[in-house]
């Protein structure tokens, strides 16, 4: 896997084009939309509790700063419609282990853009980049067991369910079980050939 410095340098200059999307680093103009997304219960339902405005703004501003590649720190990338440059959501990653080449990914889109294949297109681009360019060995993703669209997307990416972690997280004061999915580089290579 690339070194932390190489990953940091390359991903802090992200500018990817796919068939329908432009995936890039956050810009100052994205702050208002990202704050709105973080306050929308439809978007955050399975991700995190909605926090007060001051706490949320501080977290979003930190999330939008240049990424420092250390294990456990998330990098968010803006997902925009390619032709319109409309900000529709994010894909994100964090290095789980540089030594073992493990990276966790995540994604979320505004509900107006669900069901159009955009989340799959963005996540596939991220996975492909992580295996091809970053030389990751394994991609991981987690989701609460009630989030059928999320684990459905993981399965479309070729990921396999590895475990169900019981009462692994809380949302809105309730414990939730979480699935963990994984995709090995060798599996990805056999799918891609």
mmCIF file of N, CA and C in Angstrom, residues 32-89:
data_model
loop_
_atom_site.group_PDB
_atom_site.id
_atom_site.type_symbol
_atom_site.label_atom_id
_atom_site.label_comp_id
_atom_site.label_asym_id
_atom_site.label_seq_id
_atom_site.Cartn_x
_atom_site.Cartn_y
_atom_site.Cartn_z
ATOM 1 N N UNK A 32 -22.326 24.955 3.154
ATOM 2 C CA UNK A 32 -23.751 25.089 3.460
ATOM 3 C C UNK A 32 -24.519 23.824 3.102
ATOM 4 N N UNK A 33 -24.220 23.235 1.948
ATOM 5 C CA UNK A 33 -24.936 22.024 1.530
ATOM 6 C C UNK A 33 -24.564 20.857 2.434
ATOM 7 N N UNK A 34 -23.282 20.736 2.766
ATOM 8 C CA UNK A 34 -22.853 19.637 3.643
ATOM 9 C C UNK A 34 -23.488 19.772 5.024
ATOM 10 N N UNK A 35 -23.598 20.981 5.543
ATOM 11 C CA UNK A 35 -24.287 21.189 6.826
ATOM 12 C C UNK A 35 -25.751 20.790 6.715
ATOM 13 N N UNK A 36 -26.402 21.168 5.639
ATOM 14 C CA UNK A 36 -27.809 20.810 5.422
ATOM 15 C C UNK A 36 -27.962 19.294 5.377
ATOM 16 N N UNK A 37 -27.060 18.612 4.670
ATOM 17 C CA UNK A 37 -27.121 17.151 4.594
ATOM 18 C C UNK A 37 -26.949 16.526 5.983
ATOM 19 N N UNK A 38 -26.036 17.072 6.782
ATOM 20 C CA UNK A 38 -25.784 16.525 8.123
ATOM 21 C C UNK A 38 -26.933 16.776 9.095
ATOM 22 N N UNK A 39 -27.851 17.672 8.745
ATOM 23 C CA UNK A 39 -29.019 17.958 9.592
ATOM 24 C C UNK A 39 -30.279 17.251 9.105
ATOM 25 N N UNK A 40 -30.196 16.600 7.959
ATOM 26 C CA UNK A 40 -31.364 15.972 7.347
ATOM 27 C C UNK A 40 -31.557 14.565 7.915
ATOM 28 N N UNK A 41 -32.649 14.341 8.660
ATOM 29 C CA UNK A 41 -32.845 13.015 9.260
ATOM 30 C C UNK A 41 -32.981 11.893 8.236
ATOM 31 N N UNK A 42 -33.424 12.202 7.024
ATOM 32 C CA UNK A 42 -33.526 11.167 5.982
ATOM 33 C C UNK A 42 -32.136 10.680 5.578
ATOM 34 N N UNK A 43 -31.168 11.574 5.593
ATOM 35 C CA UNK A 43 -29.801 11.222 5.196
ATOM 36 C C UNK A 43 -29.060 10.562 6.355
ATOM 37 N N UNK A 44 -29.239 11.100 7.550
ATOM 38 C CA UNK A 44 -28.446 10.660 8.702
ATOM 39 C C UNK A 44 -29.080 9.502 9.478
ATOM 40 N N UNK A 45 -30.250 9.088 9.065
ATOM 41 C CA UNK A 45 -31.024 8.066 9.782
ATOM 42 C C UNK A 45 -30.190 6.864 10.239
ATOM 43 N N UNK A 46 -29.351 6.351 9.363
ATOM 44 C CA UNK A 46 -28.571 5.154 9.684
ATOM 45 C C UNK A 46 -27.085 5.457 9.912
ATOM 46 N N UNK A 47 -26.735 6.753 9.959
ATOM 47 C CA UNK A 47 -25.317 7.105 10.026
ATOM 48 C C UNK A 47 -24.918 7.649 11.392
ATOM 49 N N UNK A 48 -25.612 8.696 11.835
ATOM 50 C CA UNK A 48 -25.225 9.327 13.110
ATOM 51 C C UNK A 48 -26.390 10.159 13.624
ATOM 52 N N UNK A 49 -26.356 10.414 14.927
ATOM 53 C CA UNK A 49 -27.336 11.313 15.532
ATOM 54 C C UNK A 49 -27.068 12.732 15.040
ATOM 55 N N UNK A 50 -28.122 13.500 14.893
ATOM 56 C CA UNK A 50 -27.983 14.891 14.480
ATOM 57 C C UNK A 50 -27.622 15.716 15.705
ATOM 58 N N UNK A 51 -26.543 16.494 15.577
ATOM 59 C CA UNK A 51 -26.031 17.265 16.704
ATOM 60 C C UNK A 51 -26.488 18.718 16.618
ATOM 61 N N UNK A 52 -26.248 19.464 17.699
ATOM 62 C CA UNK A 52 -26.609 20.878 17.700
ATOM 63 C C UNK A 52 -25.787 21.619 16.651
ATOM 64 N N UNK A 53 -26.269 22.780 16.230
ATOM 65 C CA UNK A 53 -25.671 23.512 15.115
ATOM 66 C C UNK A 53 -24.192 23.828 15.317
ATOM 67 N N UNK A 54 -23.822 24.300 16.495
ATOM 68 C CA UNK A 54 -22.426 24.703 16.732
ATOM 69 C C UNK A 54 -21.485 23.502 16.649
ATOM 70 N N UNK A 55 -21.852 22.405 17.281
ATOM 71 C CA UNK A 55 -21.024 21.188 17.248
ATOM 72 C C UNK A 55 -20.928 20.656 15.830
ATOM 73 N N UNK A 56 -22.059 20.645 15.152
ATOM 74 C CA UNK A 56 -22.090 20.130 13.798
ATOM 75 C C UNK A 56 -21.236 20.973 12.849
ATOM 76 N N UNK A 57 -21.332 22.285 12.952
ATOM 77 C CA UNK A 57 -20.542 23.142 12.071
ATOM 78 C C UNK A 57 -19.050 22.943 12.316
ATOM 79 N N UNK A 58 -18.645 22.816 13.577
ATOM 80 C CA UNK A 58 -17.232 22.580 13.893
ATOM 81 C C UNK A 58 -16.758 21.267 13.263
ATOM 82 N N UNK A 59 -17.554 20.194 13.399
ATOM 83 C CA UNK A 59 -17.177 18.890 12.845
ATOM 84 C C UNK A 59 -17.104 18.928 11.321
ATOM 85 N N UNK A 60 -18.083 19.577 10.694
ATOM 86 C CA UNK A 60 -18.098 19.634 9.235
ATOM 87 C C UNK A 60 -16.911 20.440 8.726
ATOM 88 N N UNK A 61 -16.591 21.553 9.379
ATOM 89 C CA UNK A 61 -15.437 22.351 8.957
ATOM 90 C C UNK A 61 -14.136 21.535 9.072
ATOM 91 N N UNK A 62 -13.987 20.775 10.155
ATOM 92 C CA UNK A 62 -12.802 19.930 10.323
ATOM 93 C C UNK A 62 -12.750 18.846 9.251
ATOM 94 N N UNK A 63 -13.910 18.269 8.933
ATOM 95 C CA UNK A 63 -14.024 17.205 7.932
ATOM 96 C C UNK A 63 -13.629 17.720 6.547
ATOM 97 N N UNK A 64 -13.852 19.011 6.311
ATOM 98 C CA UNK A 64 -13.590 19.600 5.008
ATOM 99 C C UNK A 64 -12.156 20.124 4.857
ATOM 100 N N UNK A 65 -11.383 20.099 5.926
ATOM 101 C CA UNK A 65 -9.992 20.549 5.857
ATOM 102 C C UNK A 65 -9.146 19.506 5.132
ATOM 103 N N UNK A 66 -7.953 19.889 4.627
ATOM 104 C CA UNK A 66 -7.084 18.898 3.989
ATOM 105 C C UNK A 66 -6.854 17.699 4.917
ATOM 106 N N UNK A 67 -6.907 16.532 4.328
ATOM 107 C CA UNK A 67 -6.835 15.271 5.063
ATOM 108 C C UNK A 67 -5.418 14.999 5.545
ATOM 109 N N UNK A 68 -5.330 14.596 6.789
ATOM 110 C CA UNK A 68 -4.079 14.110 7.369
ATOM 111 C C UNK A 68 -4.219 12.599 7.472
ATOM 112 N N UNK A 69 -3.476 11.874 6.680
ATOM 113 C CA UNK A 69 -3.630 10.417 6.603
ATOM 114 C C UNK A 69 -3.044 9.750 7.835
ATOM 115 N N UNK A 70 -3.884 9.605 8.829
ATOM 116 C CA UNK A 70 -3.509 8.748 9.943
ATOM 117 C C UNK A 70 -4.667 7.773 10.135
ATOM 118 N N UNK A 71 -4.374 6.646 10.701
ATOM 119 C CA UNK A 71 -5.414 5.640 10.877
ATOM 120 C C UNK A 71 -6.534 6.220 11.735
ATOM 121 N N UNK A 72 -7.724 6.010 11.299
ATOM 122 C CA UNK A 72 -8.964 6.404 11.968
ATOM 123 C C UNK A 72 -9.484 7.788 11.567
ATOM 124 N N UNK A 73 -8.733 8.597 10.776
ATOM 125 C CA UNK A 73 -9.215 9.907 10.355
ATOM 126 C C UNK A 73 -9.897 9.783 8.995
ATOM 127 N N UNK A 74 -11.128 10.266 8.911
ATOM 128 C CA UNK A 74 -11.915 10.155 7.683
ATOM 129 C C UNK A 74 -11.571 11.252 6.685
ATOM 130 N N UNK A 75 -11.563 10.881 5.411
ATOM 131 C CA UNK A 75 -11.490 11.816 4.293
ATOM 132 C C UNK A 75 -12.828 11.764 3.579
ATOM 133 N N UNK A 76 -13.444 12.913 3.397
ATOM 134 C CA UNK A 76 -14.672 12.992 2.617
ATOM 135 C C UNK A 76 -14.390 13.605 1.269
ATOM 136 N N UNK A 77 -15.010 13.057 0.248
ATOM 137 C CA UNK A 77 -14.902 13.588 -1.105
ATOM 138 C C UNK A 77 -16.301 13.948 -1.591
ATOM 139 N N UNK A 78 -16.416 15.131 -2.179
ATOM 140 C CA UNK A 78 -17.704 15.606 -2.676
ATOM 141 C C UNK A 78 -18.074 14.851 -3.951
ATOM 142 N N UNK A 79 -19.309 14.408 -4.017
ATOM 143 C CA UNK A 79 -19.845 13.767 -5.213
ATOM 144 C C UNK A 79 -20.789 14.768 -5.870
ATOM 145 N N UNK A 80 -20.481 15.130 -7.113
ATOM 146 C CA UNK A 80 -21.263 16.134 -7.845
ATOM 147 C C UNK A 80 -21.717 15.541 -9.168
ATOM 148 N N UNK A 81 -22.866 16.001 -9.648
ATOM 149 C CA UNK A 81 -23.279 15.632 -10.992
ATOM 150 C C UNK A 81 -22.299 16.268 -11.969
ATOM 151 N N UNK A 82 -21.804 15.486 -12.872
ATOM 152 C CA UNK A 82 -20.721 15.928 -13.747
ATOM 153 C C UNK A 82 -21.098 17.148 -14.599
ATOM 154 N N UNK A 83 -22.253 17.129 -15.203
ATOM 155 C CA UNK A 83 -22.626 18.213 -16.111
ATOM 156 C C UNK A 83 -23.041 19.484 -15.375
ATOM 157 N N UNK A 84 -23.727 19.321 -14.259
ATOM 158 C CA UNK A 84 -24.262 20.486 -13.547
ATOM 159 C C UNK A 84 -23.373 20.944 -12.395
ATOM 160 N N UNK A 85 -22.450 20.090 -11.951
ATOM 161 C CA UNK A 85 -21.622 20.338 -10.777
ATOM 162 C C UNK A 85 -22.460 20.487 -9.503
ATOM 163 N N UNK A 86 -23.652 19.883 -9.481
ATOM 164 C CA UNK A 86 -24.515 19.900 -8.307
ATOM 165 C C UNK A 86 -23.969 18.928 -7.266
ATOM 166 N N UNK A 87 -23.733 19.413 -6.051
ATOM 167 C CA UNK A 87 -23.253 18.598 -4.930
ATOM 168 C C UNK A 87 -24.404 17.707 -4.468
ATOM 169 N N UNK A 88 -24.226 16.369 -4.561
ATOM 170 C CA UNK A 88 -25.326 15.460 -4.216
ATOM 171 C C UNK A 88 -25.011 14.556 -3.035
ATOM 172 N N UNK A 89 -23.760 14.522 -2.583
ATOM 173 C CA UNK A 89 -23.417 13.657 -1.461
ATOM 174 C C UNK A 89 -21.916 13.478 -1.335
#
